[in-house]
XYZ file of N, CA and C in Angstrom:
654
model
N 0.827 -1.209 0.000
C 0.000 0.000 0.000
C 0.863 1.261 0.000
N 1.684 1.131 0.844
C 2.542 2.308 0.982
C 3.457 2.658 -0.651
N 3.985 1.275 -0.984
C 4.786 1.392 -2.429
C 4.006 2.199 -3.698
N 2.761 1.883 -3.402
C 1.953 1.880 -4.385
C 1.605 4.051 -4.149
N 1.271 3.805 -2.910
C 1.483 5.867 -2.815
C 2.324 6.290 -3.024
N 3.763 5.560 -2.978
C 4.967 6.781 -3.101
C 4.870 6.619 -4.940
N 4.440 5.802 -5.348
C 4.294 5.741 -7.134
C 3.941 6.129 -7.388
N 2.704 6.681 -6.460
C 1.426 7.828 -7.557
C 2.395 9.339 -7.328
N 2.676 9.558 -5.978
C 3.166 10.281 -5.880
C 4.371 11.043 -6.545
N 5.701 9.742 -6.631
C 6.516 10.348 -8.091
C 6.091 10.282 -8.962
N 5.252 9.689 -10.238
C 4.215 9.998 -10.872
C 3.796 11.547 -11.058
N 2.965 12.128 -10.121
C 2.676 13.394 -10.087
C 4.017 14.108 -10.099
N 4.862 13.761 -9.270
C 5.918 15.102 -9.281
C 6.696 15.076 -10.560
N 6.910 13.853 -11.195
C 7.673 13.899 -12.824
C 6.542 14.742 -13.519
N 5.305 14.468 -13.388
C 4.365 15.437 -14.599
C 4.403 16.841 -13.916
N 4.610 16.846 -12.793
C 5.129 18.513 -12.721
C 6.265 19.198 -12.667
N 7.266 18.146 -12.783
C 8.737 18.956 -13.189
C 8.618 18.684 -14.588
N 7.974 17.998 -15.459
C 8.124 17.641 -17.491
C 7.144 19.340 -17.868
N 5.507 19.285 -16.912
C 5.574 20.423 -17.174
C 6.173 21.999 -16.951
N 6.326 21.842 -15.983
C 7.237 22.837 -15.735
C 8.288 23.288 -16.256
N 9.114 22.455 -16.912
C 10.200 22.060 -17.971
C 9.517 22.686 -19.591
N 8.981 22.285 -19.603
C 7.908 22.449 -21.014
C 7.779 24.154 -20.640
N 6.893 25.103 -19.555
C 6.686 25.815 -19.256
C 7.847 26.951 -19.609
N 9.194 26.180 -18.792
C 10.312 27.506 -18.875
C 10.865 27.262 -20.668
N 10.589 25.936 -20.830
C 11.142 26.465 -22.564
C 10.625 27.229 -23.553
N 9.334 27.132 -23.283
C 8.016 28.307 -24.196
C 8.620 29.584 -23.599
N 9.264 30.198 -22.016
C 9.120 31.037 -22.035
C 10.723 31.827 -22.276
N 11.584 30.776 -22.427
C 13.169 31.392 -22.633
C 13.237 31.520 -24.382
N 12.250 30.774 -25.315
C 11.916 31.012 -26.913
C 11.492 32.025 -26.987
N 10.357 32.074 -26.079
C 10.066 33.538 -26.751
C 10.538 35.264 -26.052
N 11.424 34.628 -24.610
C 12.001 35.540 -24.326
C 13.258 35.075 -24.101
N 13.909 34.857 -25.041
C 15.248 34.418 -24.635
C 16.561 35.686 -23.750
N 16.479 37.000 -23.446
C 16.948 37.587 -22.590
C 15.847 38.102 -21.987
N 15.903 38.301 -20.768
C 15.040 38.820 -19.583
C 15.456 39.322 -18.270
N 14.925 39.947 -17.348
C 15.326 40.947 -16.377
C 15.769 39.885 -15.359
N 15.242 38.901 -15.323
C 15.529 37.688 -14.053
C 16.941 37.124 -14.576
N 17.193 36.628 -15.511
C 18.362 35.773 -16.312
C 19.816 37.260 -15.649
N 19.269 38.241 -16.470
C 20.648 39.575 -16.657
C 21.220 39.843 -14.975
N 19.960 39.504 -13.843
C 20.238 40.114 -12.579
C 21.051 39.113 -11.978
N 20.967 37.800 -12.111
C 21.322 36.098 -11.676
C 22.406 36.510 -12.034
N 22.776 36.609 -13.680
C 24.369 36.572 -14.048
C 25.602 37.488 -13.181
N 24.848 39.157 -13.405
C 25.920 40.139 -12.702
C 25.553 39.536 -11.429
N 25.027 38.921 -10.483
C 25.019 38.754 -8.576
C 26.256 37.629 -8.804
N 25.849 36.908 -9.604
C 27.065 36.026 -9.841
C 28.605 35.888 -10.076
N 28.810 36.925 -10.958
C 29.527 37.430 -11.731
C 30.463 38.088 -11.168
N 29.958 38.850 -10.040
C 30.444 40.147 -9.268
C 31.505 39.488 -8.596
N 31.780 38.654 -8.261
C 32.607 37.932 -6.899
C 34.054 37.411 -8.086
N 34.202 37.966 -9.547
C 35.481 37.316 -10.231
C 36.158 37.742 -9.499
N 37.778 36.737 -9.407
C 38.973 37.039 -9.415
C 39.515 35.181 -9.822
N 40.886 35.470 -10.250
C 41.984 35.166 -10.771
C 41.776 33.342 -10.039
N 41.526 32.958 -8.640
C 41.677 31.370 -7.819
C 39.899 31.068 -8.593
N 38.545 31.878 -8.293
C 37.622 31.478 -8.617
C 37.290 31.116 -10.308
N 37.936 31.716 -10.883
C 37.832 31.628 -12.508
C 38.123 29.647 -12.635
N 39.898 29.631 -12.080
C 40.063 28.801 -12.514
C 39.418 27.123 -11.683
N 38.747 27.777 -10.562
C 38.127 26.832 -9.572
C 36.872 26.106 -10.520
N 36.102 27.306 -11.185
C 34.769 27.218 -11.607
C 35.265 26.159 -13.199
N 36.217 26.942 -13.775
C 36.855 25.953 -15.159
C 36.775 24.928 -14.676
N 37.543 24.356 -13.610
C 37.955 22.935 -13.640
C 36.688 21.875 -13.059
N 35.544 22.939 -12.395
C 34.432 21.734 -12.089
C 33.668 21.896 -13.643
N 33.493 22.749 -14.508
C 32.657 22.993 -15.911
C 33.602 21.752 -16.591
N 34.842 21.243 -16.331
C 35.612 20.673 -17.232
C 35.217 18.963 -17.636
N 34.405 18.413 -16.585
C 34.065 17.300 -17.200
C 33.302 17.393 -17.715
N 32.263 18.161 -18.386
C 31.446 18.126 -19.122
C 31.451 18.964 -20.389
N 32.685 19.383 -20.719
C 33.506 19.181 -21.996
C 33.584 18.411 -23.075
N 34.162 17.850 -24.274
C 34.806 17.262 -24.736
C 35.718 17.414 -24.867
N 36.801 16.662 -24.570
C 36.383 14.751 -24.415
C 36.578 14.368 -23.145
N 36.324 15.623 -22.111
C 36.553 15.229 -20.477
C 35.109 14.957 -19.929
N 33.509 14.527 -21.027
C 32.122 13.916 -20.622
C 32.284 12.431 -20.951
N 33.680 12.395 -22.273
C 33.633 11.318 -23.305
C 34.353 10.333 -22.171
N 35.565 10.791 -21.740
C 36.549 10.144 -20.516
C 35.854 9.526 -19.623
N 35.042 10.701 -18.918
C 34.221 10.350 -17.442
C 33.593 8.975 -17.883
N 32.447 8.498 -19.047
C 31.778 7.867 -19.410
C 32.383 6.670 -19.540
N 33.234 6.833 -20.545
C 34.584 5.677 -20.779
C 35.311 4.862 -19.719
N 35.439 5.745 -18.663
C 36.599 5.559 -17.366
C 35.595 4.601 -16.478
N 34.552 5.068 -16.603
C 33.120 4.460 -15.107
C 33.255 3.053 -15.805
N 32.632 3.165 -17.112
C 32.613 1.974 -17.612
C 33.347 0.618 -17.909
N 34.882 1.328 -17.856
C 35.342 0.517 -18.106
C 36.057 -0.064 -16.486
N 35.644 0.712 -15.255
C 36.425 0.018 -14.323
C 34.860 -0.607 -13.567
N 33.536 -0.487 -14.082
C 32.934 -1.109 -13.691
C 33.102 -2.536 -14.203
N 33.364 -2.807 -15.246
C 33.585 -3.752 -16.243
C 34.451 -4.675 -15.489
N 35.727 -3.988 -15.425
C 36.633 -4.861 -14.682
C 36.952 -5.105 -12.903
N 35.795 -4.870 -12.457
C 35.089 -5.002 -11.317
C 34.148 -5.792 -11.537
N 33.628 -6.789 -12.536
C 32.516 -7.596 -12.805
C 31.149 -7.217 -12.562
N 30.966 -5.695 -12.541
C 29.716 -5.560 -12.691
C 29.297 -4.741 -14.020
N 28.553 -5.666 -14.561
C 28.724 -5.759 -16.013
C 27.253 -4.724 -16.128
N 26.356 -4.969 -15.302
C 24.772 -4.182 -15.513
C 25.022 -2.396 -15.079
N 25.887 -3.041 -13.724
C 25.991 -1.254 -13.700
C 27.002 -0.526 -15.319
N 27.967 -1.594 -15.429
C 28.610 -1.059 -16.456
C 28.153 0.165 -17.613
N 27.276 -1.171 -18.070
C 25.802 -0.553 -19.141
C 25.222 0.410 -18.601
N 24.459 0.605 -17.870
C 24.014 1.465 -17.516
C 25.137 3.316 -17.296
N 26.341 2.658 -16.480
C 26.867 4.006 -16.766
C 27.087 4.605 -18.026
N 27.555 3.587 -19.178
C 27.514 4.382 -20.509
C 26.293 4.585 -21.031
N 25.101 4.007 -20.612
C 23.899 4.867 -20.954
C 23.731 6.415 -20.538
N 24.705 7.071 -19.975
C 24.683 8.397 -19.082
C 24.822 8.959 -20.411
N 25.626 8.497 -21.453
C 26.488 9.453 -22.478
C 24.736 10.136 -23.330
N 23.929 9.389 -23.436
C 22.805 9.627 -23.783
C 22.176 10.921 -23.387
N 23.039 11.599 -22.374
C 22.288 12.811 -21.882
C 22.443 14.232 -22.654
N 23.403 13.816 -23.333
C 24.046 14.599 -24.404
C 22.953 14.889 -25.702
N 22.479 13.978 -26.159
C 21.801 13.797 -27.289
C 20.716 14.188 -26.578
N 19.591 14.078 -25.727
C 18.604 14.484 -25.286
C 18.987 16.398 -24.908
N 20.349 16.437 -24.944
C 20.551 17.939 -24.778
C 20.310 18.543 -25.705
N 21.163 18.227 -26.994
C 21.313 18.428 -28.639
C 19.750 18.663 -29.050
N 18.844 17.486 -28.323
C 17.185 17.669 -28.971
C 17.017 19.046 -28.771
N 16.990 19.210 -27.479
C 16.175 20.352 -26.403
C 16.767 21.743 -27.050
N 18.233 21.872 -27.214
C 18.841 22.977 -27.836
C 18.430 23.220 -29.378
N 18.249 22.725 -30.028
C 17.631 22.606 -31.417
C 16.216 23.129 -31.461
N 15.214 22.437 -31.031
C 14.129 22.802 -30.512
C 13.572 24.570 -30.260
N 14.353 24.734 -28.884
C 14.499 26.113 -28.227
C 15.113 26.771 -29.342
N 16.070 26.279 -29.469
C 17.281 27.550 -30.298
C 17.282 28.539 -30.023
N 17.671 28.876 -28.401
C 17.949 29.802 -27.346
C 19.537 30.209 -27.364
N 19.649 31.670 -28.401
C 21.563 32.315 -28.122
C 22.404 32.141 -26.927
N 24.029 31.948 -27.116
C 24.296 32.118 -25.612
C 24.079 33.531 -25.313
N 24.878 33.233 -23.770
C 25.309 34.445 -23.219
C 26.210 35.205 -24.073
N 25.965 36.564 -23.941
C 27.017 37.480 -24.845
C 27.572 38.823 -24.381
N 28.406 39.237 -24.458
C 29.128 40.464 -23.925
C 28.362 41.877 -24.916
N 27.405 42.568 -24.197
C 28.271 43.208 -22.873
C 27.336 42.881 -21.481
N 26.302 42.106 -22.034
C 25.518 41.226 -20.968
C 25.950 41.044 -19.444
N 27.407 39.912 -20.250
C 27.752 39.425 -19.405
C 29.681 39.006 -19.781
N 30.341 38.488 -18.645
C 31.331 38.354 -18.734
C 31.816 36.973 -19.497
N 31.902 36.736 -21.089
C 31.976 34.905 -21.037
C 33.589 34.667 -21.349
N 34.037 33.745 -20.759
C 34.995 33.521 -20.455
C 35.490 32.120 -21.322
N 34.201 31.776 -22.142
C 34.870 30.640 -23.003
C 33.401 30.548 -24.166
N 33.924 31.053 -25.253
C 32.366 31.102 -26.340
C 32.599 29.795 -26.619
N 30.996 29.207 -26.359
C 30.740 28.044 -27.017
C 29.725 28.089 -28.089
N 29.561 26.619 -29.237
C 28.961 26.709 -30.146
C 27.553 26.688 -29.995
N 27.274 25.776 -29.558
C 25.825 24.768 -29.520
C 24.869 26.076 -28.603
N 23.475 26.384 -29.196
C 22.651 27.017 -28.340
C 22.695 26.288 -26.605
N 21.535 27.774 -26.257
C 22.407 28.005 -24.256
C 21.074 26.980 -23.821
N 19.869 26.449 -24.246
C 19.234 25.921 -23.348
C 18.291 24.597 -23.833
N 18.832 23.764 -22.621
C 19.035 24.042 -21.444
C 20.440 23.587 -21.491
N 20.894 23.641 -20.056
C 22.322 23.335 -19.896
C 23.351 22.159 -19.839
N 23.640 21.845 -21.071
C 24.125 20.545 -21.639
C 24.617 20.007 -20.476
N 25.811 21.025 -19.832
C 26.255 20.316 -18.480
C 25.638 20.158 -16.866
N 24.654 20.858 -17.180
C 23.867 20.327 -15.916
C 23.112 19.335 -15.820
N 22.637 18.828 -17.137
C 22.084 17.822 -17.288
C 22.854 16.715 -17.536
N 24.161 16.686 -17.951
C 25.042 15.371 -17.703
C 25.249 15.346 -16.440
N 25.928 16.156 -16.008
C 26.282 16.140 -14.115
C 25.320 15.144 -13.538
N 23.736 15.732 -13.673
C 22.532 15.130 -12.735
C 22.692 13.623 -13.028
N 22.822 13.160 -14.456
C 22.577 11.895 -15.123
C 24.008 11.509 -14.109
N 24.669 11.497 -14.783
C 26.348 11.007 -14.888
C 26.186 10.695 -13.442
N 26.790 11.950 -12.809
C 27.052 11.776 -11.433
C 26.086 11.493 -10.155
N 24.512 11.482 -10.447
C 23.536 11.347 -10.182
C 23.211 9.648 -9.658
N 23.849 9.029 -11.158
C 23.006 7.389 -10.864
C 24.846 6.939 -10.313
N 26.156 7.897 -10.650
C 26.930 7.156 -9.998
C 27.285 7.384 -8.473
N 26.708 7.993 -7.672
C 26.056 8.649 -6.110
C 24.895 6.949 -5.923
N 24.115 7.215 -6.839
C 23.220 5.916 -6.435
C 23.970 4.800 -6.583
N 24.814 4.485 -7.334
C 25.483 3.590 -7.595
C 25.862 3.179 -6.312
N 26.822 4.410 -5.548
C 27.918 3.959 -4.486
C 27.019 3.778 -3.073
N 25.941 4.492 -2.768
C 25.038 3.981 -2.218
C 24.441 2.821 -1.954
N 24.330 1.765 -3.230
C 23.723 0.567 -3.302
C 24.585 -0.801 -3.120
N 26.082 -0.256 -4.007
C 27.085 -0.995 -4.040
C 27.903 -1.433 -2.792
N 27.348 -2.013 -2.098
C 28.020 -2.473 -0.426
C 29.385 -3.213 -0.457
N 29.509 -3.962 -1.453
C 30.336 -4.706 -1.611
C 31.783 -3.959 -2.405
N 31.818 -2.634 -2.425
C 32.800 -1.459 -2.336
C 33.448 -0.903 -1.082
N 34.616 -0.887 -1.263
C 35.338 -0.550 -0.140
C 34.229 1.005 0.448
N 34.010 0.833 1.821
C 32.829 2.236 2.092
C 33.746 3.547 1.964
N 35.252 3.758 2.378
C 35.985 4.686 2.286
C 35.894 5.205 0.392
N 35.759 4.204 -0.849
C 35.823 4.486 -1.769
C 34.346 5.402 -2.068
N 33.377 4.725 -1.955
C 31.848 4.862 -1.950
C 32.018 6.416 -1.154
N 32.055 6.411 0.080
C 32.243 8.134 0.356
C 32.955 9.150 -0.324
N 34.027 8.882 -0.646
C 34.691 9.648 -1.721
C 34.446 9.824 -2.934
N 33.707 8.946 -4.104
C 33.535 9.068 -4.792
C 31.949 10.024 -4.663
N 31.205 9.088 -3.599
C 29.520 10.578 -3.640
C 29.781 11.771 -3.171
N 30.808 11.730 -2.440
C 30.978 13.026 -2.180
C 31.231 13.783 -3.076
N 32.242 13.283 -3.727
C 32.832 14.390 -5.367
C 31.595 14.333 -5.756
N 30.540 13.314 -6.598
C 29.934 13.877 -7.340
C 28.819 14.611 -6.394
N 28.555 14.743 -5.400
C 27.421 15.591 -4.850
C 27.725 16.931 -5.259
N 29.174 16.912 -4.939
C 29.837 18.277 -4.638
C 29.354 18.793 -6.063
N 30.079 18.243 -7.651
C 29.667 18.846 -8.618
C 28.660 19.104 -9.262
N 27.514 17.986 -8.860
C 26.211 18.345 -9.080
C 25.489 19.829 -8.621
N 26.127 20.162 -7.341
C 25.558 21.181 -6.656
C 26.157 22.891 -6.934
N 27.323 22.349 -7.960
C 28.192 23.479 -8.246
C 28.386 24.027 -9.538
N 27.783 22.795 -10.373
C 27.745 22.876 -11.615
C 27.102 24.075 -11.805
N 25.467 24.245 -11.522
C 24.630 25.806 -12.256
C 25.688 26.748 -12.346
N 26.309 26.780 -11.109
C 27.072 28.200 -10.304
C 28.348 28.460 -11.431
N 29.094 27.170 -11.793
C 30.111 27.420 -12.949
C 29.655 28.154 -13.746
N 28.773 27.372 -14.446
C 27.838 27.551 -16.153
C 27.688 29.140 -15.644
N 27.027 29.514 -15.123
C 26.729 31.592 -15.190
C 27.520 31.968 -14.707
N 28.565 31.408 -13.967
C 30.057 32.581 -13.556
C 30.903 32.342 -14.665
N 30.681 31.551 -15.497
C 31.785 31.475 -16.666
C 31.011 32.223 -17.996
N 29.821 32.609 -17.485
C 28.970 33.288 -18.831
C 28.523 31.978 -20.171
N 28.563 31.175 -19.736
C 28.154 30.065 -20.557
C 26.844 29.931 -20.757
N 25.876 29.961 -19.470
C 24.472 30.105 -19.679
C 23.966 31.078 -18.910
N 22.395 31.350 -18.819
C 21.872 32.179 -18.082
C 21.316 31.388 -16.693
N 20.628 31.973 -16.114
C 19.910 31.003 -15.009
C 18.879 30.235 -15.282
N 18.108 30.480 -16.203
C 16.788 29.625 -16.583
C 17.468 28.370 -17.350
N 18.821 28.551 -17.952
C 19.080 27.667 -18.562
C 19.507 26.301 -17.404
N 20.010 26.705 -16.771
C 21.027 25.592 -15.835
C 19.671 25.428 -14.658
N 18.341 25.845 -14.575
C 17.212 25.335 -14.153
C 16.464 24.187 -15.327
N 16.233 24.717 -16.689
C 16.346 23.868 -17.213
C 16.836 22.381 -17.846
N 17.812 22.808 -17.053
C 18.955 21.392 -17.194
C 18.781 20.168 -15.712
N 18.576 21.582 -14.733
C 18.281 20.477 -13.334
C 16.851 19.653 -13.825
N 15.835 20.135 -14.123
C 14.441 19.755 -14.255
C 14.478 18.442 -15.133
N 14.958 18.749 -16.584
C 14.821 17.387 -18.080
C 16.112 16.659 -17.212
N 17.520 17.038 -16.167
C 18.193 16.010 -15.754
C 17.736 14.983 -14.728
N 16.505 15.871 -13.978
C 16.133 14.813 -12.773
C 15.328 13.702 -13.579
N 14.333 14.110 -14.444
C 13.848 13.228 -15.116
C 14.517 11.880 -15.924
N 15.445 12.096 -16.714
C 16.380 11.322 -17.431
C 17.022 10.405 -16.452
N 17.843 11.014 -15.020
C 17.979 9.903 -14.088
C 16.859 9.391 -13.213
N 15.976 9.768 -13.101
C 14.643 9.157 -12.416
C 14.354 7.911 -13.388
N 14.140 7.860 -15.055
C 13.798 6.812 -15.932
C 15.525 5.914 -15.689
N 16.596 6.326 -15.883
C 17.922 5.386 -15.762
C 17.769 4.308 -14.473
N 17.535 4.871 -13.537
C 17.677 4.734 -12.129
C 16.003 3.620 -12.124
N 14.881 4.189 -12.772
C 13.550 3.221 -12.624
C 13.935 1.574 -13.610
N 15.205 1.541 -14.583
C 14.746 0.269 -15.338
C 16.081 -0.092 -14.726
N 17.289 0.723 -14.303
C 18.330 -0.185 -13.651
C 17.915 -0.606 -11.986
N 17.069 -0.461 -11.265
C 16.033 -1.361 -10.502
C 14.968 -2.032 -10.927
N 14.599 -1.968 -12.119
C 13.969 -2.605 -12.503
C 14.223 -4.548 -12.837
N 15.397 -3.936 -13.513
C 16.461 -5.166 -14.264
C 16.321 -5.858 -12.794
N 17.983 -5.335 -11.969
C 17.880 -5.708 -10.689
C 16.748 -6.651 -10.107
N 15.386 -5.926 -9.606
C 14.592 -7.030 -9.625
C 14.140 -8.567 -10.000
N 14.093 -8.249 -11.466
C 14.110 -9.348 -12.290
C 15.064 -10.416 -12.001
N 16.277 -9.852 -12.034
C 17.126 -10.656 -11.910
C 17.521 -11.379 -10.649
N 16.862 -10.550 -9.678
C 16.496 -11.645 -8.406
C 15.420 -12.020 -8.518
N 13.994 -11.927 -8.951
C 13.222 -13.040 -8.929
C 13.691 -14.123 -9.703
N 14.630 -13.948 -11.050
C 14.828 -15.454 -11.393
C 15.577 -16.185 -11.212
N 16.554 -15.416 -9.954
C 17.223 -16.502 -9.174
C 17.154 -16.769 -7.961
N 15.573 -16.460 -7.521
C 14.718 -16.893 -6.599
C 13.806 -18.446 -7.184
């Protein structure tokens, strides 16, 4: 009874973060600069110097190429040779978050950030929304936090260290993306919202599997 309420319940909250998601993209198309986005950037912005620049680079840096391509590659392949072959799969299913970005940016076809706006510190190509790297972070580092959580049979000193890093960048990522002038704020909200979703479905069929695979060796 209880399983069955917390289902309806995430249920409802995915159809109100998909709409809500849906909501801020109608409204960054047809207003792609706005008084909320310009005020986020300069509060942000204001605090440069010379240790924070390169602090904020190096957490924006795995979600780069080829430092998203690495991360993906690296999980996978030492899950692999750790014999867990399901989580394996599943971590290179993360790379997928990319292409669900590519949709969403196409779609919108929302400009970046631009000077004299704002301060950008590295022009990129691909339209600003939503935020390619906030939405890998959530995926990526998201189901590998759940991962180390579930995985008991990991040294626990490894498992803390590794959720810790990724908590840390999940939570730091938005803050890079608009201090580096890469996106605005609606964008790297947009990226938390379509990312919780994408690991909510990763995370629902890699327990899913799981299951299965103990009932049939029950």
């Amino acid at each position: 009874m209880i399983a069955e309420r917390r289902k309806k319940i995430m249920a409802v909250v995915l159809v109100l973060i998909c709409v809500g998601f849906l909501a801020l993209s109608l409204f960054v198309k047809y207003s792609p600069v706005n008084i909320l986005d310009e005020r986020f950037s300069k509060d942000v912005q204001q605090y440069q110097n010379p240790v924070l620049d390169t602090a904020m680079e190096i957490i924006s840096w795995f979600g780069y190429f080829p430092g998203s391509i690495i991360m993906v590659v690296l999980a996978t392949g030492i899950f692999l040779l750790l014999k867990y072959k399901r989580e394996a799969l599943f971590m290179l299913s993360t790379a997928f978050a990319g292409v669900v970005s590519t949709i969403f940016k196409i779609i919108v076809n929302r400009p970046r950030p631009s000077e004299p706006l704002v301060h950008v510190f590295k022009k990129a190509s691909q339209q600003s929304f939503p935020s390619g790297h906030v939405l890998f972070y959530i995926v990526y580092f998201g189901f590998l936090t759940m991962l180390m959580i579930q995985l008991k049979d990991l040294p626990k000193s490894i498992r803390i260290i590794i959720g810790s890093f990724s908590v840390f960048l999940i939570f730091s990522i938005p803050f890079s993306r608009i201090y580096l002038g890469a996106h605005w704020f609606t964008d790297v909200v947009g990226g938390v919202l379509i990312g919780i979703v994408c690991l909510y479905v990763l995370s629902y069929f890699y327990e899913r599997k799981a299951t299965k695979q103990y009932e049939n060796k029950a």
